[in-house]
Amino acid sequence: MLEIEDLTVSIEGNRLLTDINLRIEDGETRMLFGENGSGKTSLLMAIMGLGDYQVESGRIRFKGEDITGLTPDERARRGIGIMFQRPPTIRGLKVKDMLEIIQRNGKDAEELAAQVNFTEFLERDINAGFSGGEIKRAELLQLMAQDPDLVLLDEPESGVDLVNLDVVGNAIGRLLQRDVHRGRSKSGLIITHSGYILDYVEADKGCVLVNETIWCTGNPHEIMKGIREHGYEECLTCQRELK
Amino acid sequence: MPERAEVRKKAEAARQKPGKFGPDIELSEYTLEAPAYEPRPLAEIDLVDRERLLSAGVDVSGEGRSGSFIQVDKSVIHASPTQEGIEVTSTRAALETYDWLEEYLWQVVSVDADKYTASAELNFQDGYFIRALPGARTVFPVQACLYLKEADISQNVHNIIIAEEGSELHIITGCATDSPELRGLHVGISEFYVKKNAKISFSMIHNWAPKISVRPRSGIRVEEGGVFLNNFICLHPVETLQLFPAAFLVGEGATARFNSVMMAPEGSHMDVGSKAVLSAPGTRCEMIARSITTGGEVINRGLLIGEVAGVKAHLECRGMILKGGGRIYAIPELDGKVEGVDMSHEAAVGKIARDEVEYLMARGLSEDEAVATIVRGFMNVDIEGLPPVLAEQIEQAIELSQQSLL
């Protein structure tokens, strides 16, 4: 689904990611761990082609196609969807209208909203005055309408209260077809700092981003346990370096 | 001296008085002469460009309206209500019918405010009279159209709108020209009277042309429990447009809301705002302005005056400068005269935020679609209390303007 080869990314001359290599298979859900400021969000932004992120070298391939030079909308139309951590408010654009604009495969806004307890927000301007948890649900709702093949989630659990963690976790599970045993085709790359999302979303693999690059890959629970016990520094000496 | 003569005298004295705001217009450069047209049924109206009127919210078929008024230059060619309890006629005819109507002239707009008000008195060319009788409520909006057809014409109209006690009146006014090349001047005086517990929604859509100058002068008196909603939409070029309607909230609990949506292309000068004087307890006012420039100049004014304790008013003014540049000058003013007033304002002028464009692009919209969506949202002022047909009409006007934007 996604192949990243030797990707080096900078912003205004400052290097953020160096020689990133990452491969996500069809139907695979991958957790990406890393400290705050380690470049996790930058990686997602670079995959989506957003912001002023400059790809200095390397390639991003999606479904076999080199998308490194494509605009965000071209990537979205090819089937990549992203959850923003701090999305902007768009005045006058109602959640319901946004869903209608972006929906693929004839998804019904009301039906989707009911799945994430968001029906009462359909008439609200997108992200206007939303709490942290509401933002997450609004983002997930849009992704559900978009129905992408590769889902990029940036800390989906942050700011979500306990009551809604379940709702968010289930929605992510459905987005990534975690309830499907055979023929799962949707892939995901999920950033997590706290790791709480692991209690709600079963991931196939985990990897760690430290010092601008990816160091370690393996069982996500094991990695999380390792980080909790030994910190991220441990990853720098880990045997499972992904190179 | 009889009162009428006094009014004329004041107007004579103000004949050369420039307006407080907006570029000065030399009235002698325009003619008062125009062919006279006879009144006729809606079905026989062929004097106007129906398409141009439609984009100003006026449907010449009269379908879905509680009455229609159409004036071409100085001639009223149609005036008829289609609902009981609603009166739609020309001001001249109404003055002949009702002796008491004289008392409503020049009460909330001063005849000597400037040369334009003076001209409307001295060169009176009719206008519309719309009234809802006590308790009457319009099912559909009444439509009124002021149309310029003759080159270099100066149209001077005086409109009187009255919502009697407990009534509800929805009006859509469309202003348009016969061709985009036409040069002309429109001076329109509108005096609104919202009686006790009555409501008027007045939506004015301007569809002028690059060589038209426009000087509306409006005043609104709102009595106890009355509501006045004003929507002003101008999404087409105009040489110079200046208006600053004033609402006087004189009765306890009276409410006024002004929404304006403007788009100024290169060559257009729009000086638009509103004023509200809150002089009774519990009165409320909200002003919301959205302006976009693609090269033109927009001045957004807003003035709230709180004269007694317990009033609440808010003014919000947002401007967006798109490709092509231009200027947006926001002047929000608050004047609290006693302790216990609650008034606020917020103003912002900027460009389309890059992160908003990218956000929509990440959802699959092209850059142009993203910009159009943001602009549409920006102009989508939530207008409460409008009948669906009117809200749709406004939405349609915004949609149409979008096509020319990008």
XYZ file of C-alpha atoms in Angstrom:
649
model
C 0.000 0.000 0.000
C 2.607 2.538 1.121
C 6.342 2.441 0.553
C 8.618 5.152 1.812
C 12.211 4.972 0.668
C 15.076 6.985 2.128
C 12.843 9.977 2.725
C 14.489 13.118 4.011
C 12.232 16.058 4.815
C 12.941 19.604 5.930
C 11.016 22.741 6.610
C 12.580 26.134 5.906
C 16.003 24.523 5.792
C 15.597 22.650 9.078
C 15.768 18.918 8.699
C 12.921 17.066 10.391
C 13.185 13.540 9.021
C 16.223 11.700 7.739
C 16.319 8.610 5.564
C 12.940 7.297 6.590
C 12.111 3.828 5.348
C 8.677 2.449 5.938
C 6.506 -0.119 4.233
C 2.857 -0.692 5.056
C 1.133 -3.634 3.435
C -2.450 -3.813 2.214
C -4.690 -4.376 5.217
C -1.950 -3.583 7.721
C -2.382 -1.219 10.643
C 0.836 0.278 11.924
C 1.431 2.210 15.148
C 4.073 4.896 15.117
C 5.504 5.741 18.507
C 7.736 8.640 19.323
C 8.374 11.475 21.716
C 6.752 14.842 21.310
C 8.622 16.750 18.646
C 10.218 13.634 17.188
C 8.758 14.293 13.737
C 5.772 11.944 13.756
C 3.341 14.621 12.597
C 5.858 15.824 10.008
C 5.958 12.334 8.550
C 2.182 12.244 8.201
C 2.159 15.731 6.692
C 4.854 14.719 4.212
C 2.915 11.593 3.208
C -0.142 13.785 2.597
C 1.915 16.486 0.852
C 0.818 19.227 3.248
C 2.395 22.403 4.537
C 5.828 23.673 3.704
C 7.455 20.281 4.104
C 10.164 19.876 1.520
C 11.171 16.426 0.398
C 14.943 16.728 -0.014
C 15.439 13.187 -1.153
C 13.711 9.854 -1.276
C 10.378 8.616 -2.585
C 6.849 8.013 -1.389
C 4.962 5.346 -3.300
C 1.280 4.630 -2.872
C -0.248 1.558 -4.499
C 2.915 1.345 -6.555
C 2.712 4.919 -7.870
C 5.295 7.567 -7.006
C 3.252 10.297 -5.330
C 6.164 12.354 -3.997
C 5.371 15.307 -6.233
C 1.575 15.197 -6.074
C -0.645 17.806 -4.426
C -2.658 16.848 -1.316
C -5.922 16.618 -3.248
C -4.343 14.321 -5.825
C -3.145 12.074 -3.006
C -6.570 12.213 -1.327
C -8.289 11.236 -4.555
C -5.972 8.265 -4.886
C -7.159 7.053 -1.506
C -5.134 8.600 1.297
C -6.999 10.186 4.171
C -5.635 12.059 7.166
C -6.872 12.989 10.613
C -5.558 16.384 11.606
C -4.490 17.000 15.153
C -5.433 20.677 15.122
C -7.703 21.255 12.160
C -8.736 24.806 11.253
C -12.252 26.145 11.716
C -14.028 26.867 8.470
C -16.750 29.400 9.063
C -20.006 28.934 7.271
C -19.168 25.378 6.220
C -21.430 23.020 8.099
C -20.250 19.533 9.056
C -23.150 18.096 7.070
C -22.186 20.029 3.918
C -18.551 19.040 4.290
C -19.560 15.389 4.440
C -21.630 15.761 1.307
C -18.739 17.379 -0.533
C -16.144 14.770 0.371
C -18.188 11.584 0.577
C -17.220 8.638 -1.567
C -19.335 5.582 -2.221
C -22.670 7.266 -1.391
C -22.215 7.381 2.362
C -25.111 8.954 4.242
C -24.102 11.805 6.560
C -26.776 11.139 9.201
C -25.964 7.460 9.358
C -22.227 8.059 9.699
C -22.713 10.766 12.316
C -24.824 8.419 14.436
C -21.892 5.994 14.548
C -19.687 8.544 16.306
C -22.408 10.267 18.387
C -22.112 13.365 16.267
C -25.615 13.904 14.911
C -26.190 17.056 16.945
C -23.103 18.660 15.387
C -24.122 18.222 11.756
C -25.490 21.752 11.509
C -22.454 23.313 13.202
C -19.620 25.025 11.350
C -16.757 22.647 10.970
C -14.496 22.645 14.054
C -16.042 25.876 15.380
C -15.770 25.734 19.155
C -15.295 21.956 19.183
C -13.613 20.409 22.215
C -10.593 18.149 21.744
C -12.769 15.036 21.700
C -15.298 16.604 19.345
C -12.526 17.477 16.929
C -11.424 13.842 16.875
C -14.925 12.639 16.191
C -15.417 15.270 13.478
C -12.175 14.187 11.830
C -13.115 10.519 12.006
C -16.542 11.283 10.619
C -14.968 12.973 7.612
C -12.642 10.032 7.088
C -15.608 7.684 7.258
C -17.293 9.718 4.505
C -14.082 9.830 2.494
C -13.509 6.125 2.927
C -9.768 6.161 2.161
C -7.628 3.086 1.564
C -4.774 4.399 3.695
C -5.726 6.208 6.880
C -3.229 8.496 8.607
C -4.238 9.215 12.200
C -2.434 11.742 14.339
C -2.879 10.934 18.042
C -6.528 9.963 17.727
C -6.909 9.440 21.475
C -5.568 12.777 22.683
C -8.182 14.981 24.298
C -10.872 12.316 24.111
C -12.723 11.576 27.342
C -13.145 8.013 28.569
C -16.762 7.800 27.450
C -15.840 8.648 23.892
C -12.593 6.672 23.683
C -14.665 3.620 23.007
C -16.609 5.404 20.268
C -13.417 6.705 18.681
C -11.664 3.339 18.982
C -14.556 1.486 17.416
C -14.817 3.962 14.570
C -11.109 3.602 13.825
C -11.500 -0.161 13.957
C -14.259 -0.011 11.365
C -12.312 2.424 9.182
C -9.401 0.014 9.151
C -11.617 -3.029 8.722
C -10.296 -4.536 11.938
C -13.618 -6.354 12.208
C -12.952 -8.094 8.895
C -10.911 -11.279 9.035
C -10.515 -12.045 5.378
C -9.842 -9.715 2.521
C -8.992 -6.741 4.683
C -7.764 -4.021 2.305
C -7.618 -0.837 4.359
C -4.315 0.195 5.846
C -3.506 2.620 8.601
C -0.622 4.534 10.115
C -1.482 5.720 13.591
C 0.633 8.093 15.609
C 0.470 7.625 19.317
C 2.377 9.216 22.117
C 0.566 7.704 25.053
C -0.196 4.324 23.509
C -3.739 4.321 24.978
C -5.200 3.740 21.557
C -3.677 0.250 21.610
C -6.359 -0.729 24.092
C -8.988 0.035 21.474
C -7.387 -0.612 18.114
C -5.523 -3.783 17.335
C -2.431 -2.985 15.286
C -0.332 -5.436 13.313
C 2.990 -3.738 13.898
C 4.570 -0.873 15.689
C 7.628 1.240 15.004
C 9.431 4.070 16.716
C 10.543 7.434 15.430
C 13.552 8.776 17.291
C 16.203 11.251 16.210
C 14.513 12.000 12.899
C 14.294 8.416 11.747
C 12.569 5.086 12.267
C 14.463 2.679 14.474
C 12.542 -0.251 15.503
C 9.688 -2.376 14.328
C 7.786 -5.206 15.943
C 4.857 -6.105 18.103
C 3.250 -2.793 19.090
C 2.390 -3.903 22.630
C 5.930 -5.082 23.195
C 7.375 -1.846 21.877
C 5.046 0.215 24.055
C 6.019 -1.849 27.066
C 9.679 -1.309 26.250
C 9.223 2.426 25.919
C 7.339 2.598 29.216
C 10.075 0.678 30.989
C 13.207 2.001 29.357
C 12.262 5.178 27.498
C 12.869 6.066 23.882
C 16.647 6.077 24.319
C 16.491 2.313 24.436
C 15.209 2.267 20.871
C 18.460 3.769 19.619
C 20.292 0.601 20.580
C 17.538 -1.806 19.740
C 18.380 -4.784 17.538
C 15.305 -4.370 15.396
C 16.519 -1.304 13.574
C 14.599 -1.031 10.345
C 17.437 -0.590 7.944
C -45.881 77.912 7.376
C -47.575 74.596 6.442
C -45.508 71.542 7.265
C -45.143 70.463 3.653
C -43.664 73.800 2.685
C -41.275 73.545 5.607
C -40.036 70.193 4.321
C -39.509 71.637 0.839
C -37.632 74.556 2.313
C -35.285 72.258 4.211
C -34.709 70.202 1.080
C -33.943 73.334 -0.942
C -31.398 74.352 1.674
C -29.669 70.948 1.460
C -29.625 70.823 -2.340
C -25.826 71.089 -2.500
C -24.992 69.403 0.805
C -22.515 66.560 0.286
C -23.166 63.232 1.969
C -21.391 62.503 5.237
C -19.732 59.447 3.727
C -18.833 58.294 0.234
C -17.500 60.175 -2.793
C -19.519 63.239 -3.756
C -21.735 62.884 -6.808
C -22.575 65.795 -9.068
C -26.325 65.420 -9.490
C -26.498 67.772 -12.466
C -24.624 65.173 -14.511
C -27.737 63.021 -14.496
C -31.114 63.560 -16.078
C -34.520 63.324 -14.472
C -36.127 62.783 -17.852
C -37.187 59.319 -18.911
C -40.026 57.900 -20.976
C -43.202 57.301 -18.974
C -44.547 53.756 -18.954
C -48.089 52.692 -18.174
C -48.872 50.176 -15.430
C -49.505 46.656 -16.685
C -50.089 43.126 -15.397
C -46.993 41.058 -14.538
C -47.597 38.763 -17.495
C -47.277 41.696 -19.902
C -44.052 43.120 -18.569
C -41.470 43.105 -21.326
C -39.611 46.266 -20.364
C -37.120 44.573 -18.119
C -34.364 42.019 -18.418
C -35.923 39.164 -16.493
C -32.647 37.331 -16.018
C -30.928 40.330 -14.454
C -33.896 40.810 -12.173
C -33.944 37.184 -11.180
C -30.372 37.431 -9.971
C -31.538 40.358 -7.833
C -34.181 38.109 -6.310
C -37.145 39.439 -8.274
C -39.233 36.907 -10.151
C -41.351 38.756 -12.698
C -43.763 35.819 -12.840
C -44.777 36.787 -9.305
C -44.781 33.143 -8.340
C -44.165 32.488 -4.667
C -44.699 36.128 -3.738
C -47.309 37.850 -1.604
C -47.235 40.855 -3.894
C -45.086 42.644 -6.447
C -43.980 46.170 -7.135
C -41.921 47.137 -10.167
C -40.700 50.613 -10.991
C -38.745 51.333 -14.181
C -36.911 54.671 -14.003
C -39.651 57.024 -12.799
C -42.664 54.908 -13.774
C -44.406 52.402 -11.562
C -45.359 49.702 -14.048
C -46.820 47.235 -11.618
C -47.989 47.228 -7.999
C -50.274 44.616 -6.581
C -50.645 42.547 -3.438
C -51.778 38.961 -3.737
C -52.525 38.351 -0.107
C -55.263 39.718 2.101
C -54.037 42.091 4.779
C -51.021 43.141 2.727
C -50.973 46.417 0.815
C -48.577 46.988 -2.065
C -48.902 50.160 -4.069
C -46.933 53.188 -5.184
C -46.080 55.838 -2.616
C -47.886 58.436 -4.725
C -51.060 56.366 -4.800
C -50.823 55.640 -1.094
C -50.436 59.342 -0.291
C -53.614 60.009 -2.260
C -55.456 57.222 -0.419
C -54.298 57.875 3.109
C -54.253 61.354 4.623
C -52.314 60.073 7.600
C -49.409 58.899 5.493
C -47.901 62.393 5.325
C -46.990 61.897 8.970
C -44.723 59.004 8.018
C -42.694 60.974 5.510
C -39.248 62.150 6.569
C -39.691 60.953 10.122
C -36.816 58.471 10.376
C -34.712 59.938 7.574
C -33.986 63.677 7.577
C -34.922 65.450 4.398
C -31.924 67.720 4.756
C -29.418 64.980 5.615
C -27.645 65.570 2.335
C -28.159 66.403 -1.334
C -29.534 62.929 -2.009
C -32.338 63.114 0.535
C -33.037 66.631 -0.735
C -33.156 65.366 -4.296
C -35.592 62.600 -3.353
C -37.956 65.258 -2.002
C -37.466 67.846 -4.718
C -37.450 65.352 -7.595
C -39.832 62.806 -6.119
C -40.421 59.965 -8.597
C -42.637 57.709 -6.566
C -41.411 54.505 -4.885
C -43.258 51.780 -3.046
C -45.655 51.641 -0.162
C -45.871 48.252 1.515
C -47.971 47.705 4.597
C -49.095 44.730 6.639
C -52.375 45.376 8.424
C -52.586 44.540 12.141
C -52.004 40.844 12.688
C -51.423 40.071 8.992
C -48.502 37.824 8.143
C -47.025 37.357 4.708
C -46.979 33.753 3.618
C -44.469 34.537 0.875
C -42.246 37.597 0.627
C -43.453 40.714 -1.126
C -41.053 41.660 -3.900
C -40.167 45.170 -4.934
C -37.986 46.090 -7.843
C -36.326 49.362 -8.706
C -34.966 49.227 -12.202
C -32.824 51.602 -14.242
C -33.395 51.566 -17.980
C -32.651 54.999 -19.387
C -29.032 56.082 -19.818
C -27.797 58.774 -17.405
C -31.020 58.658 -15.442
C -31.260 59.806 -11.864
C -33.923 57.749 -10.130
C -35.308 59.310 -6.939
C -37.729 57.169 -4.996
C -39.253 57.329 -1.551
C -40.462 54.072 -0.018
C -42.611 53.656 3.061
C -42.895 50.286 4.746
C -45.218 49.755 7.691
C -45.800 46.626 9.737
C -48.823 47.341 11.897
C -49.182 45.879 15.368
C -48.604 42.136 15.554
C -48.023 41.777 11.816
C -45.189 40.104 9.943
C -43.853 41.344 6.657
C -41.137 39.779 4.547
C -39.851 41.852 1.675
C -37.279 41.186 -0.977
C -36.069 44.185 -2.903
C -34.084 43.751 -6.049
C -32.292 46.563 -7.772
C -30.961 46.115 -11.271
C -30.103 47.853 -14.496
C -31.181 47.121 -18.014
C -27.651 46.535 -19.234
C -24.207 46.239 -17.690
C -23.082 49.316 -19.680
C -25.747 51.659 -18.365
C -24.675 54.788 -16.478
C -27.026 56.131 -13.866
C -27.787 57.176 -10.311
C -30.206 55.614 -7.887
C -31.352 57.562 -4.841
C -33.752 55.630 -2.639
C -35.270 56.788 0.614
C -36.787 54.003 2.711
C -38.620 54.625 5.939
C -39.628 51.588 7.969
C -42.106 51.495 10.824
C -42.210 48.335 12.885
C -45.103 48.655 15.282
C -45.632 46.875 18.577
C -44.792 43.150 18.354
C -44.530 43.342 14.576
C -41.728 42.021 12.422
C -40.180 43.087 9.149
C -37.527 41.177 7.284
C -36.110 43.233 4.480
C -33.668 41.639 2.070
C -32.137 43.899 -0.491
C -30.169 42.413 -3.356
C -28.262 44.805 -5.560
C -27.392 43.827 -9.079
C -26.147 47.119 -10.473
C -23.488 47.798 -13.072
C -19.975 49.285 -13.132
C -21.196 52.784 -14.022
C -24.045 53.074 -11.550
C -23.879 55.217 -8.423
C -26.166 54.331 -5.554
C -27.230 56.345 -2.530
C -29.933 54.628 -0.468
C -31.018 56.437 2.689
C -32.925 54.348 5.199
C -34.327 54.785 8.669
C -36.149 52.276 10.811
C -38.293 52.844 13.877
C -38.911 49.730 15.956
C -41.500 49.804 18.718
C -42.007 47.579 21.732
C -41.320 43.926 21.019
C -40.786 44.647 17.326
C -38.176 42.918 15.187
C -36.395 44.296 12.155
C -34.111 42.057 10.093
C -32.124 43.659 7.337
C -30.137 41.678 4.794
C -28.078 43.461 2.241
C -26.421 41.573 -0.571
C -24.264 43.230 -3.196
C -22.167 40.828 -5.216
C -21.914 42.722 -8.479
C -19.878 45.697 -9.614
C -21.098 49.199 -8.874
C -19.262 52.478 -9.376
C -20.012 53.861 -5.953
C -22.422 52.618 -3.342
C -22.849 54.284 0.002
C -25.466 53.407 2.558
C -25.746 53.689 6.302
C -29.258 52.778 7.445
C -30.164 53.814 10.976
C -32.405 51.809 13.276
C -34.051 53.519 16.216
C -35.050 50.951 18.802
C -37.502 53.007 20.796
C -39.752 50.372 22.359
C -38.883 47.993 25.154
C -37.424 44.733 23.848
C -37.169 45.943 20.243
C -34.630 44.055 18.137
C -32.719 44.851 14.965
C -30.338 42.666 13.048
C -28.287 43.772 10.077
C -26.502 41.291 7.844
C -24.519 42.373 4.867
C -22.617 40.386 2.300
C -20.596 42.273 -0.265
C -18.139 41.533 -2.980
C -16.224 44.365 -4.580
C -14.468 43.749 -7.883
C -11.913 46.172 -9.269
C -13.409 49.596 -9.885
C -16.144 49.237 -7.293
C -16.315 51.464 -4.251
C -18.655 50.309 -1.504
C -19.105 52.276 1.686
C -21.621 50.255 3.614
C -22.632 50.080 7.224
C -25.434 50.521 9.661
C -26.247 52.386 12.814
C -28.495 51.473 15.706
C -29.663 53.653 18.544
C -30.797 51.546 21.479
C -32.909 53.884 23.555
C -35.282 51.571 25.406
C -34.590 48.907 28.017
C -34.067 45.388 26.753
C -33.387 46.421 23.170
C -31.005 44.287 21.146
C -29.013 44.754 18.020
C -26.646 42.593 16.039
C -24.709 43.620 12.979
C -22.805 41.116 10.882
C -20.851 42.164 7.825
C -18.897 39.990 5.420
C -16.999 41.637 2.647
C -14.739 40.348 -0.040
C -12.660 42.362 -2.397
C -11.140 41.164 -5.616
C -9.701 44.593 -6.378
C -12.361 47.040 -5.217
C -12.612 49.165 -2.128
C -14.931 48.329 0.760
C -15.515 50.505 3.786
C -17.448 48.708 6.486
C -19.002 50.923 9.094
C -20.956 49.993 12.151
C -22.164 52.237 14.925
C -23.974 51.110 18.049
C -25.280 53.704 20.462
C -26.492 52.533 23.854
C -28.575 55.184 25.575
C -30.137 53.280 28.456
C -29.083 50.516 30.798
C -29.922 46.929 29.939
C -29.324 47.075 26.200
C -27.219 44.508 24.379
C -25.552 44.890 21.021
C -22.814 43.264 19.035
C -21.088 44.136 15.836
C -19.020 41.714 13.772
C -17.198 42.689 10.697
C -15.028 40.371 8.646
C -13.277 41.076 5.419
C -11.319 38.941 3.014
C -8.934 40.237 0.387
C -8.684 37.809 -2.492
C -6.435 37.642 -5.529
C -6.427 40.983 -7.276
C -5.918 42.977 -4.104
C -8.175 45.836 -3.150
C -8.885 47.399 0.191
C -11.124 46.694 3.148
C -11.413 49.368 5.768
C -13.422 48.370 8.845
C -14.695 51.050 11.193
C -16.644 49.556 14.073
C -17.821 52.081 16.652
C -19.456 51.712 20.044
C -20.960 54.586 21.952
C -22.188 53.663 25.415
C -23.817 56.639 27.078
C -24.819 55.192 30.446
C -23.777 52.575 32.925
C -25.230 49.131 32.273
C -24.965 48.881 28.500
C -23.486 45.713 27.028
C -21.941 46.354 23.640
C -19.097 44.666 21.827
C -17.495 44.403 18.463
C -15.024 42.282 16.575
C -13.427 42.986 13.258
C -10.976 41.046 11.153
C -9.498 41.547 7.727
C -7.330 38.945 6.098
C -6.745 36.626 3.230
C -7.838 33.056 2.752
C -5.923 31.012 5.280
C -3.538 28.532 3.689
C -4.217 25.911 6.352
C -7.937 26.012 5.519
C -7.226 25.487 1.827
C -4.900 22.585 2.581
C -7.382 21.075 4.991
C -9.959 20.858 2.236
C -7.383 19.700 -0.290
C -6.492 16.846 2.041
C -10.148 15.864 1.785
C -9.879 15.678 -1.991
C -10.949 19.164 -3.124
C -8.799 20.863 -5.736
C -7.253 24.177 -4.739
C -9.899 26.143 -6.672
C -12.720 24.120 -5.164
C -11.246 24.607 -1.711
C -11.044 28.391 -2.168
C -14.606 28.502 -3.518
C -15.859 26.459 -0.577
C -14.141 28.722 1.933
C -15.476 31.854 0.244
C -18.991 30.429 0.107
C -18.780 29.595 3.801
C -17.438 33.041 4.580
C -20.392 34.667 2.857
C -22.868 32.236 4.355
C -24.183 34.477 7.087
C -26.722 32.547 9.071
C -29.820 34.581 8.585
C -32.416 33.640 11.130
C -36.102 34.229 10.795
C -36.331 34.219 7.023
C -38.912 32.197 5.160
C -37.177 29.356 3.261
C -37.942 30.870 -0.142
C -36.064 34.036 0.810
C -33.141 32.185 2.334
C -32.928 30.153 -0.865
C -32.960 33.292 -2.972
C -30.045 34.736 -1.043
C -28.159 31.476 -1.232
C -28.758 31.451 -4.973
C -27.415 34.993 -5.358
C -24.258 33.962 -3.528
C -23.911 30.841 -5.662
C -24.274 32.847 -8.858
C -21.642 35.336 -7.784
C -19.228 32.498 -7.076
C -19.148 31.499 -10.683
C -17.601 34.809 -11.601
C -15.187 34.802 -8.710
C -12.625 32.227 -9.646
